[in-house]
Amino acid sequence: MVKDYVEAFSAFMMDFISFIPPGLSICIALSFIEGGKYFKPFRHEFFGTMLMIGATFSAGKWIGKESLRMAWTSHGLGVIAADYLGGGPHVNPAVTMSMWCLGKVSYTEAFVRVAAQLGGGLISFPLYHAISNAMDLEPFGGPEFNIPDDTKHATEAFLSEYVATMLLMFTIYILNWEMNFGTYHYLIKQSLTAIAIRSLIEGFPTAGPAMNPMLATAWDVFGVGSTFEYPSDFQHYFVYWIAPWMAAITASMLYVIYAGGTVFGVKLPIGPFKKQSPSAQTTKTTAKKTN
């Protein structure tokens, strides 16, 4: 009898494991690093990513399929809702790279955030695909491109992702740190962010675009052939991880040259060109006198 129970339990576990995306357990385990110190940002990133994918990828698929205006509106509302309900997560490893570069988060927190983003993405695509099938809705797609025998197309895809991600970073810096829209600042800046993202999607179609390493890899794991395997071709990581991260670092350096600050804790020899506030100038003067 015991043997029968063990065999039944083994069969159950085999079926259960077959539905778990690869790497998900590791992503979740990382939430408890340093005694769960970063569990809150992990939670925000994990569920924020799920909200972001559901709210934005449904535009033009589940909502606004016959109307471009409705699709854009749905996408914009999705960006606002996902950010607000998710607690303001990055939901993008490229954004997290920039925040680490600028000293906004530590390396450990950045690592945990990226793990949470990937975990949320790995769950989201199969989850929403199941919902699509159950409700007879058009399934989500994802960023991808066909890799030919030569590397020309991959080069074009790399440049497309690089430029699109850099423009996305500049949008984030300007709307969050350089502009103030008063009472309705949050709604206005999130709406403008949504418009910028949608415009970049339309303007840089070569590689999707993803402008988000997590989206590209999570979709590839599930959607490209439905193999539940990570991409084995280096070109995927070259286009969807290296390009956005390089763009994030470049954008961070340019922003520091303009506004001041440090890059990975190092002060650049150029800048800042932005006019400093009186309080900041006083602080600098005091620091020089102290030294």
JSON list of N, CA and C in Angstrom, two decimals, residues 38 41-42 44-46 48-49 52 88-119 165 168-169 172-173 177 211-215 240-241 244-252 262-264:
[
{"chain": "A", "resi": 38, "resn": "TYR", "atom": "N", "xyz": [15.00, 42.00, 1.09]},
{"chain": "A", "resi": 38, "resn": "TYR", "atom": "CA", "xyz": [14.50, 42.57, -0.17]},
{"chain": "A", "resi": 38, "resn": "TYR", "atom": "C", "xyz": [13.22, 41.89, -0.64]},
{"chain": "A", "resi": 41, "resn": "PRO", "atom": "N", "xyz": [10.61, 44.57, -2.30]},
{"chain": "A", "resi": 41, "resn": "PRO", "atom": "CA", "xyz": [10.83, 44.88, -3.72]},
{"chain": "A", "resi": 41, "resn": "PRO", "atom": "C", "xyz": [10.66, 43.66, -4.62]},
{"chain": "A", "resi": 42, "resn": "PHE", "atom": "N", "xyz": [11.00, 42.47, -4.10]},
{"chain": "A", "resi": 42, "resn": "PHE", "atom": "CA", "xyz": [10.78, 41.25, -4.89]},
{"chain": "A", "resi": 42, "resn": "PHE", "atom": "C", "xyz": [9.29, 41.09, -5.18]},
{"chain": "A", "resi": 44, "resn": "HIS", "atom": "N", "xyz": [6.95, 43.37, -5.19]},
{"chain": "A", "resi": 44, "resn": "HIS", "atom": "CA", "xyz": [6.49, 44.41, -6.11]},
{"chain": "A", "resi": 44, "resn": "HIS", "atom": "C", "xyz": [6.87, 44.08, -7.56]},
{"chain": "A", "resi": 45, "resn": "GLU", "atom": "N", "xyz": [8.10, 43.61, -7.75]},
{"chain": "A", "resi": 45, "resn": "GLU", "atom": "CA", "xyz": [8.56, 43.29, -9.10]},
{"chain": "A", "resi": 45, "resn": "GLU", "atom": "C", "xyz": [7.84, 42.07, -9.66]},
{"chain": "A", "resi": 46, "resn": "PHE", "atom": "N", "xyz": [7.67, 41.06, -8.83]},
{"chain": "A", "resi": 46, "resn": "PHE", "atom": "CA", "xyz": [7.06, 39.80, -9.28]},
{"chain": "A", "resi": 46, "resn": "PHE", "atom": "C", "xyz": [5.62, 40.02, -9.74]},
{"chain": "A", "resi": 48, "resn": "GLY", "atom": "N", "xyz": [4.12, 42.98, -10.03]},
{"chain": "A", "resi": 48, "resn": "GLY", "atom": "CA", "xyz": [4.07, 44.10, -10.97]},
{"chain": "A", "resi": 48, "resn": "GLY", "atom": "C", "xyz": [4.33, 43.66, -12.39]},
{"chain": "A", "resi": 49, "resn": "THR", "atom": "N", "xyz": [5.25, 42.71, -12.55]},
{"chain": "A", "resi": 49, "resn": "THR", "atom": "CA", "xyz": [5.53, 42.16, -13.88]},
{"chain": "A", "resi": 49, "resn": "THR", "atom": "C", "xyz": [4.32, 41.42, -14.44]},
{"chain": "A", "resi": 52, "resn": "MET", "atom": "N", "xyz": [1.85, 44.01, -15.42]},
{"chain": "A", "resi": 52, "resn": "MET", "atom": "CA", "xyz": [2.28, 44.73, -16.62]},
{"chain": "A", "resi": 52, "resn": "MET", "atom": "C", "xyz": [2.04, 43.92, -17.88]},
{"chain": "A", "resi": 88, "resn": "GLY", "atom": "N", "xyz": [4.87, 50.61, -8.07]},
{"chain": "A", "resi": 88, "resn": "GLY", "atom": "CA", "xyz": [5.96, 51.32, -8.75]},
{"chain": "A", "resi": 88, "resn": "GLY", "atom": "C", "xyz": [7.19, 50.49, -9.02]},
{"chain": "A", "resi": 89, "resn": "PRO", "atom": "N", "xyz": [7.04, 49.26, -9.50]},
{"chain": "A", "resi": 89, "resn": "PRO", "atom": "CA", "xyz": [8.22, 48.41, -9.77]},
{"chain": "A", "resi": 89, "resn": "PRO", "atom": "C", "xyz": [8.94, 48.82, -11.05]},
{"chain": "A", "resi": 90, "resn": "HIS", "atom": "N", "xyz": [10.16, 48.32, -11.21]},
{"chain": "A", "resi": 90, "resn": "HIS", "atom": "CA", "xyz": [10.91, 48.57, -12.45]},
{"chain": "A", "resi": 90, "resn": "HIS", "atom": "C", "xyz": [10.37, 47.73, -13.60]},
{"chain": "A", "resi": 91, "resn": "VAL", "atom": "N", "xyz": [10.02, 46.48, -13.31]},
{"chain": "A", "resi": 91, "resn": "VAL", "atom": "CA", "xyz": [9.52, 45.47, -14.26]},
{"chain": "A", "resi": 91, "resn": "VAL", "atom": "C", "xyz": [10.39, 45.35, -15.51]},
{"chain": "A", "resi": 92, "resn": "ASN", "atom": "N", "xyz": [11.66, 45.70, -15.40]},
{"chain": "A", "resi": 92, "resn": "ASN", "atom": "CA", "xyz": [12.54, 45.70, -16.57]},
{"chain": "A", "resi": 92, "resn": "ASN", "atom": "C", "xyz": [13.99, 45.64, -16.09]},
{"chain": "A", "resi": 93, "resn": "PRO", "atom": "N", "xyz": [14.72, 44.57, -16.41]},
{"chain": "A", "resi": 93, "resn": "PRO", "atom": "CA", "xyz": [16.12, 44.47, -16.00]},
{"chain": "A", "resi": 93, "resn": "PRO", "atom": "C", "xyz": [16.99, 45.62, -16.50]},
{"chain": "A", "resi": 94, "resn": "ALA", "atom": "N", "xyz": [16.64, 46.21, -17.64]},
{"chain": "A", "resi": 94, "resn": "ALA", "atom": "CA", "xyz": [17.42, 47.34, -18.14]},
{"chain": "A", "resi": 94, "resn": "ALA", "atom": "C", "xyz": [17.24, 48.56, -17.24]},
{"chain": "A", "resi": 95, "resn": "VAL", "atom": "N", "xyz": [16.02, 48.79, -16.78]},
{"chain": "A", "resi": 95, "resn": "VAL", "atom": "CA", "xyz": [15.76, 49.89, -15.85]},
{"chain": "A", "resi": 95, "resn": "VAL", "atom": "C", "xyz": [16.49, 49.64, -14.54]},
{"chain": "A", "resi": 96, "resn": "THR", "atom": "N", "xyz": [16.44, 48.40, -14.07]},
{"chain": "A", "resi": 96, "resn": "THR", "atom": "CA", "xyz": [17.13, 48.06, -12.83]},
{"chain": "A", "resi": 96, "resn": "THR", "atom": "C", "xyz": [18.64, 48.25, -12.98]},
{"chain": "A", "resi": 97, "resn": "MET", "atom": "N", "xyz": [19.18, 47.89, -14.13]},
{"chain": "A", "resi": 97, "resn": "MET", "atom": "CA", "xyz": [20.60, 48.11, -14.38]},
{"chain": "A", "resi": 97, "resn": "MET", "atom": "C", "xyz": [20.94, 49.59, -14.28]},
{"chain": "A", "resi": 98, "resn": "SER", "atom": "N", "xyz": [20.09, 50.44, -14.84]},
{"chain": "A", "resi": 98, "resn": "SER", "atom": "CA", "xyz": [20.33, 51.88, -14.78]},
{"chain": "A", "resi": 98, "resn": "SER", "atom": "C", "xyz": [20.25, 52.38, -13.34]},
{"chain": "A", "resi": 99, "resn": "MET", "atom": "N", "xyz": [19.27, 51.89, -12.58]},
{"chain": "A", "resi": 99, "resn": "MET", "atom": "CA", "xyz": [19.12, 52.33, -11.19]},
{"chain": "A", "resi": 99, "resn": "MET", "atom": "C", "xyz": [20.33, 51.90, -10.35]},
{"chain": "A", "resi": 100, "resn": "TRP", "atom": "N", "xyz": [20.87, 50.72, -10.63]},
{"chain": "A", "resi": 100, "resn": "TRP", "atom": "CA", "xyz": [22.08, 50.27, -9.93]},
{"chain": "A", "resi": 100, "resn": "TRP", "atom": "C", "xyz": [23.27, 51.13, -10.35]},
{"chain": "A", "resi": 101, "resn": "CYS", "atom": "N", "xyz": [23.36, 51.40, -11.65]},
{"chain": "A", "resi": 101, "resn": "CYS", "atom": "CA", "xyz": [24.43, 52.23, -12.17]},
{"chain": "A", "resi": 101, "resn": "CYS", "atom": "C", "xyz": [24.43, 53.61, -11.52]},
{"chain": "A", "resi": 102, "resn": "LEU", "atom": "N", "xyz": [23.24, 54.16, -11.31]},
{"chain": "A", "resi": 102, "resn": "LEU", "atom": "CA", "xyz": [23.11, 55.51, -10.73]},
{"chain": "A", "resi": 102, "resn": "LEU", "atom": "C", "xyz": [23.13, 55.51, -9.21]},
{"chain": "A", "resi": 103, "resn": "GLY", "atom": "N", "xyz": [23.24, 54.33, -8.60]},
{"chain": "A", "resi": 103, "resn": "GLY", "atom": "CA", "xyz": [23.31, 54.25, -7.15]},
{"chain": "A", "resi": 103, "resn": "GLY", "atom": "C", "xyz": [21.97, 54.32, -6.46]},
{"chain": "A", "resi": 104, "resn": "LYS", "atom": "N", "xyz": [20.89, 54.10, -7.20]},
{"chain": "A", "resi": 104, "resn": "LYS", "atom": "CA", "xyz": [19.55, 54.14, -6.61]},
{"chain": "A", "resi": 104, "resn": "LYS", "atom": "C", "xyz": [19.23, 52.85, -5.86]},
{"chain": "A", "resi": 105, "resn": "VAL", "atom": "N", "xyz": [19.85, 51.75, -6.27]},
{"chain": "A", "resi": 105, "resn": "VAL", "atom": "CA", "xyz": [19.69, 50.47, -5.58]},
{"chain": "A", "resi": 105, "resn": "VAL", "atom": "C", "xyz": [21.06, 49.81, -5.46]},
{"chain": "A", "resi": 106, "resn": "SER", "atom": "N", "xyz": [21.19, 48.93, -4.48]},
{"chain": "A", "resi": 106, "resn": "SER", "atom": "CA", "xyz": [22.44, 48.18, -4.32]},
{"chain": "A", "resi": 106, "resn": "SER", "atom": "C", "xyz": [22.49, 47.04, -5.32]},
{"chain": "A", "resi": 107, "resn": "TYR", "atom": "N", "xyz": [23.66, 46.43, -5.43]},
{"chain": "A", "resi": 107, "resn": "TYR", "atom": "CA", "xyz": [23.80, 45.29, -6.34]},
{"chain": "A", "resi": 107, "resn": "TYR", "atom": "C", "xyz": [22.86, 44.15, -5.93]},
{"chain": "A", "resi": 108, "resn": "THR", "atom": "N", "xyz": [22.80, 43.88, -4.62]},
{"chain": "A", "resi": 108, "resn": "THR", "atom": "CA", "xyz": [21.97, 42.77, -4.15]},
{"chain": "A", "resi": 108, "resn": "THR", "atom": "C", "xyz": [20.50, 43.03, -4.45]},
{"chain": "A", "resi": 109, "resn": "GLU", "atom": "N", "xyz": [20.05, 44.25, -4.19]},
{"chain": "A", "resi": 109, "resn": "GLU", "atom": "CA", "xyz": [18.65, 44.56, -4.48]},
{"chain": "A", "resi": 109, "resn": "GLU", "atom": "C", "xyz": [18.36, 44.47, -5.97]},
{"chain": "A", "resi": 110, "resn": "ALA", "atom": "N", "xyz": [19.30, 44.94, -6.79]},
{"chain": "A", "resi": 110, "resn": "ALA", "atom": "CA", "xyz": [19.12, 44.86, -8.24]},
{"chain": "A", "resi": 110, "resn": "ALA", "atom": "C", "xyz": [19.02, 43.40, -8.67]},
{"chain": "A", "resi": 111, "resn": "PHE", "atom": "N", "xyz": [19.87, 42.56, -8.10]},
{"chain": "A", "resi": 111, "resn": "PHE", "atom": "CA", "xyz": [19.87, 41.13, -8.43]},
{"chain": "A", "resi": 111, "resn": "PHE", "atom": "C", "xyz": [18.53, 40.49, -8.08]},
{"chain": "A", "resi": 112, "resn": "VAL", "atom": "N", "xyz": [18.01, 40.82, -6.90]},
{"chain": "A", "resi": 112, "resn": "VAL", "atom": "CA", "xyz": [16.73, 40.28, -6.47]},
{"chain": "A", "resi": 112, "resn": "VAL", "atom": "C", "xyz": [15.60, 40.79, -7.36]},
{"chain": "A", "resi": 113, "resn": "ARG", "atom": "N", "xyz": [15.65, 42.06, -7.71]},
{"chain": "A", "resi": 113, "resn": "ARG", "atom": "CA", "xyz": [14.61, 42.63, -8.57]},
{"chain": "A", "resi": 113, "resn": "ARG", "atom": "C", "xyz": [14.58, 41.94, -9.94]},
{"chain": "A", "resi": 114, "resn": "VAL", "atom": "N", "xyz": [15.74, 41.72, -10.53]},
{"chain": "A", "resi": 114, "resn": "VAL", "atom": "CA", "xyz": [15.79, 41.07, -11.84]},
{"chain": "A", "resi": 114, "resn": "VAL", "atom": "C", "xyz": [15.26, 39.64, -11.75]},
{"chain": "A", "resi": 115, "resn": "ALA", "atom": "N", "xyz": [15.61, 38.95, -10.66]},
{"chain": "A", "resi": 115, "resn": "ALA", "atom": "CA", "xyz": [15.10, 37.58, -10.47]},
{"chain": "A", "resi": 115, "resn": "ALA", "atom": "C", "xyz": [13.58, 37.59, -10.36]},
{"chain": "A", "resi": 116, "resn": "ALA", "atom": "N", "xyz": [13.04, 38.57, -9.65]},
{"chain": "A", "resi": 116, "resn": "ALA", "atom": "CA", "xyz": [11.58, 38.66, -9.50]},
{"chain": "A", "resi": 116, "resn": "ALA", "atom": "C", "xyz": [10.91, 38.98, -10.83]},
{"chain": "A", "resi": 117, "resn": "GLN", "atom": "N", "xyz": [11.53, 39.86, -11.60]},
{"chain": "A", "resi": 117, "resn": "GLN", "atom": "CA", "xyz": [10.98, 40.21, -12.92]},
{"chain": "A", "resi": 117, "resn": "GLN", "atom": "C", "xyz": [10.93, 38.98, -13.82]},
{"chain": "A", "resi": 118, "resn": "LEU", "atom": "N", "xyz": [12.02, 38.23, -13.84]},
{"chain": "A", "resi": 118, "resn": "LEU", "atom": "CA", "xyz": [12.06, 37.04, -14.68]},
{"chain": "A", "resi": 118, "resn": "LEU", "atom": "C", "xyz": [11.06, 36.00, -14.20]},
{"chain": "A", "resi": 119, "resn": "GLY", "atom": "N", "xyz": [10.96, 35.85, -12.88]},
{"chain": "A", "resi": 119, "resn": "GLY", "atom": "CA", "xyz": [9.99, 34.90, -12.33]},
{"chain": "A", "resi": 119, "resn": "GLY", "atom": "C", "xyz": [8.56, 35.26, -12.70]},
{"chain": "A", "resi": 165, "resn": "THR", "atom": "N", "xyz": [15.98, 51.21, -26.25]},
{"chain": "A", "resi": 165, "resn": "THR", "atom": "CA", "xyz": [16.12, 51.16, -24.79]},
{"chain": "A", "resi": 165, "resn": "THR", "atom": "C", "xyz": [16.71, 52.46, -24.26]},
{"chain": "A", "resi": 168, "resn": "LEU", "atom": "N", "xyz": [14.05, 54.95, -24.13]},
{"chain": "A", "resi": 168, "resn": "LEU", "atom": "CA", "xyz": [13.17, 54.64, -23.01]},
{"chain": "A", "resi": 168, "resn": "LEU", "atom": "C", "xyz": [13.77, 55.15, -21.70]},
{"chain": "A", "resi": 169, "resn": "MET", "atom": "N", "xyz": [15.08, 54.97, -21.52]},
{"chain": "A", "resi": 169, "resn": "MET", "atom": "CA", "xyz": [15.74, 55.45, -20.31]},
{"chain": "A", "resi": 169, "resn": "MET", "atom": "C", "xyz": [15.63, 56.97, -20.19]},
{"chain": "A", "resi": 172, "resn": "ILE", "atom": "N", "xyz": [12.26, 57.96, -19.02]},
{"chain": "A", "resi": 172, "resn": "ILE", "atom": "CA", "xyz": [12.09, 57.73, -17.59]},
{"chain": "A", "resi": 172, "resn": "ILE", "atom": "C", "xyz": [12.77, 58.82, -16.77]},
{"chain": "A", "resi": 173, "resn": "TYR", "atom": "N", "xyz": [14.00, 59.17, -17.14]},
{"chain": "A", "resi": 173, "resn": "TYR", "atom": "CA", "xyz": [14.73, 60.21, -16.40]},
{"chain": "A", "resi": 173, "resn": "TYR", "atom": "C", "xyz": [13.98, 61.55, -16.45]},
{"chain": "A", "resi": 177, "resn": "TRP", "atom": "N", "xyz": [12.31, 62.68, -13.06]},
{"chain": "A", "resi": 177, "resn": "TRP", "atom": "CA", "xyz": [13.26, 63.47, -12.29]},
{"chain": "A", "resi": 177, "resn": "TRP", "atom": "C", "xyz": [13.41, 64.92, -12.76]},
{"chain": "A", "resi": 211, "resn": "MET", "atom": "N", "xyz": [12.88, 46.02, -25.51]},
{"chain": "A", "resi": 211, "resn": "MET", "atom": "CA", "xyz": [13.34, 47.08, -24.60]},
{"chain": "A", "resi": 211, "resn": "MET", "atom": "C", "xyz": [13.30, 46.58, -23.17]},
{"chain": "A", "resi": 212, "resn": "ASN", "atom": "N", "xyz": [13.27, 45.26, -23.03]},
{"chain": "A", "resi": 212, "resn": "ASN", "atom": "CA", "xyz": [13.10, 44.64, -21.73]},
{"chain": "A", "resi": 212, "resn": "ASN", "atom": "C", "xyz": [13.60, 43.20, -21.83]},
{"chain": "A", "resi": 213, "resn": "PRO", "atom": "N", "xyz": [14.79, 42.90, -21.30]},
{"chain": "A", "resi": 213, "resn": "PRO", "atom": "CA", "xyz": [15.35, 41.54, -21.41]},
{"chain": "A", "resi": 213, "resn": "PRO", "atom": "C", "xyz": [14.43, 40.46, -20.87]},
{"chain": "A", "resi": 214, "resn": "MET", "atom": "N", "xyz": [13.73, 40.76, -19.79]},
{"chain": "A", "resi": 214, "resn": "MET", "atom": "CA", "xyz": [12.83, 39.77, -19.19]},
{"chain": "A", "resi": 214, "resn": "MET", "atom": "C", "xyz": [11.74, 39.34, -20.16]},
{"chain": "A", "resi": 215, "resn": "LEU", "atom": "N", "xyz": [11.13, 40.31, -20.84]},
{"chain": "A", "resi": 215, "resn": "LEU", "atom": "CA", "xyz": [10.04, 39.98, -21.77]},
{"chain": "A", "resi": 215, "resn": "LEU", "atom": "C", "xyz": [10.53, 39.06, -22.88]},
{"chain": "A", "resi": 240, "resn": "TYR", "atom": "N", "xyz": [18.94, 40.87, -26.78]},
{"chain": "A", "resi": 240, "resn": "TYR", "atom": "CA", "xyz": [17.92, 41.20, -25.79]},
{"chain": "A", "resi": 240, "resn": "TYR", "atom": "C", "xyz": [18.45, 41.45, -24.37]},
{"chain": "A", "resi": 241, "resn": "TRP", "atom": "N", "xyz": [19.71, 41.13, -24.11]},
{"chain": "A", "resi": 241, "resn": "TRP", "atom": "CA", "xyz": [20.27, 41.41, -22.79]},
{"chain": "A", "resi": 241, "resn": "TRP", "atom": "C", "xyz": [21.45, 42.38, -22.87]},
{"chain": "A", "resi": 244, "resn": "PRO", "atom": "N", "xyz": [20.30, 46.04, -24.33]},
{"chain": "A", "resi": 244, "resn": "PRO", "atom": "CA", "xyz": [19.59, 46.91, -23.37]},
{"chain": "A", "resi": 244, "resn": "PRO", "atom": "C", "xyz": [20.44, 47.31, -22.18]},
{"chain": "A", "resi": 245, "resn": "TRP", "atom": "N", "xyz": [21.27, 46.40, -21.69]},
{"chain": "A", "resi": 245, "resn": "TRP", "atom": "CA", "xyz": [22.11, 46.76, -20.54]},
{"chain": "A", "resi": 245, "resn": "TRP", "atom": "C", "xyz": [23.16, 47.79, -20.94]},
{"chain": "A", "resi": 246, "resn": "MET", "atom": "N", "xyz": [23.74, 47.64, -22.12]},
{"chain": "A", "resi": 246, "resn": "MET", "atom": "CA", "xyz": [24.69, 48.65, -22.59]},
{"chain": "A", "resi": 246, "resn": "MET", "atom": "C", "xyz": [24.00, 49.99, -22.79]},
{"chain": "A", "resi": 247, "resn": "ALA", "atom": "N", "xyz": [22.78, 49.96, -23.31]},
{"chain": "A", "resi": 247, "resn": "ALA", "atom": "CA", "xyz": [22.02, 51.19, -23.49]},
{"chain": "A", "resi": 247, "resn": "ALA", "atom": "C", "xyz": [21.71, 51.84, -22.15]},
{"chain": "A", "resi": 248, "resn": "ALA", "atom": "N", "xyz": [21.36, 51.03, -21.16]},
{"chain": "A", "resi": 248, "resn": "ALA", "atom": "CA", "xyz": [21.04, 51.55, -19.83]},
{"chain": "A", "resi": 248, "resn": "ALA", "atom": "C", "xyz": [22.26, 52.22, -19.20]},
{"chain": "A", "resi": 249, "resn": "ILE", "atom": "N", "xyz": [23.43, 51.59, -19.35]},
{"chain": "A", "resi": 249, "resn": "ILE", "atom": "CA", "xyz": [24.65, 52.17, -18.79]},
{"chain": "A", "resi": 249, "resn": "ILE", "atom": "C", "xyz": [25.03, 53.45, -19.52]},
{"chain": "A", "resi": 250, "resn": "THR", "atom": "N", "xyz": [24.92, 53.43, -20.85]},
{"chain": "A", "resi": 250, "resn": "THR", "atom": "CA", "xyz": [25.23, 54.63, -21.63]},
{"chain": "A", "resi": 250, "resn": "THR", "atom": "C", "xyz": [24.31, 55.78, -21.27]},
{"chain": "A", "resi": 251, "resn": "ALA", "atom": "N", "xyz": [23.01, 55.49, -21.18]},
{"chain": "A", "resi": 251, "resn": "ALA", "atom": "CA", "xyz": [22.04, 56.52, -20.83]},
{"chain": "A", "resi": 251, "resn": "ALA", "atom": "C", "xyz": [22.31, 57.06, -19.42]},
{"chain": "A", "resi": 252, "resn": "SER", "atom": "N", "xyz": [22.69, 56.18, -18.51]},
{"chain": "A", "resi": 252, "resn": "SER", "atom": "CA", "xyz": [22.99, 56.61, -17.14]},
{"chain": "A", "resi": 252, "resn": "SER", "atom": "C", "xyz": [24.19, 57.55, -17.12]},
{"chain": "A", "resi": 262, "resn": "THR", "atom": "N", "xyz": [26.94, 59.93, -9.75]},
{"chain": "A", "resi": 262, "resn": "THR", "atom": "CA", "xyz": [28.02, 58.99, -9.98]},
{"chain": "A", "resi": 262, "resn": "THR", "atom": "C", "xyz": [27.55, 57.83, -10.85]},
{"chain": "A", "resi": 263, "resn": "VAL", "atom": "N", "xyz": [28.49, 57.16, -11.46]},
{"chain": "A", "resi": 263, "resn": "VAL", "atom": "CA", "xyz": [28.23, 55.96, -12.25]},
{"chain": "A", "resi": 263, "resn": "VAL", "atom": "C", "xyz": [28.97, 54.80, -11.59]},
{"chain": "A", "resi": 264, "resn": "PHE", "atom": "N", "xyz": [28.23, 53.86, -11.03]},
{"chain": "A", "resi": 264, "resn": "PHE", "atom": "CA", "xyz": [28.81, 52.76, -10.26]},
{"chain": "A", "resi": 264, "resn": "PHE", "atom": "C", "xyz": [29.73, 53.31, -9.16]}
]
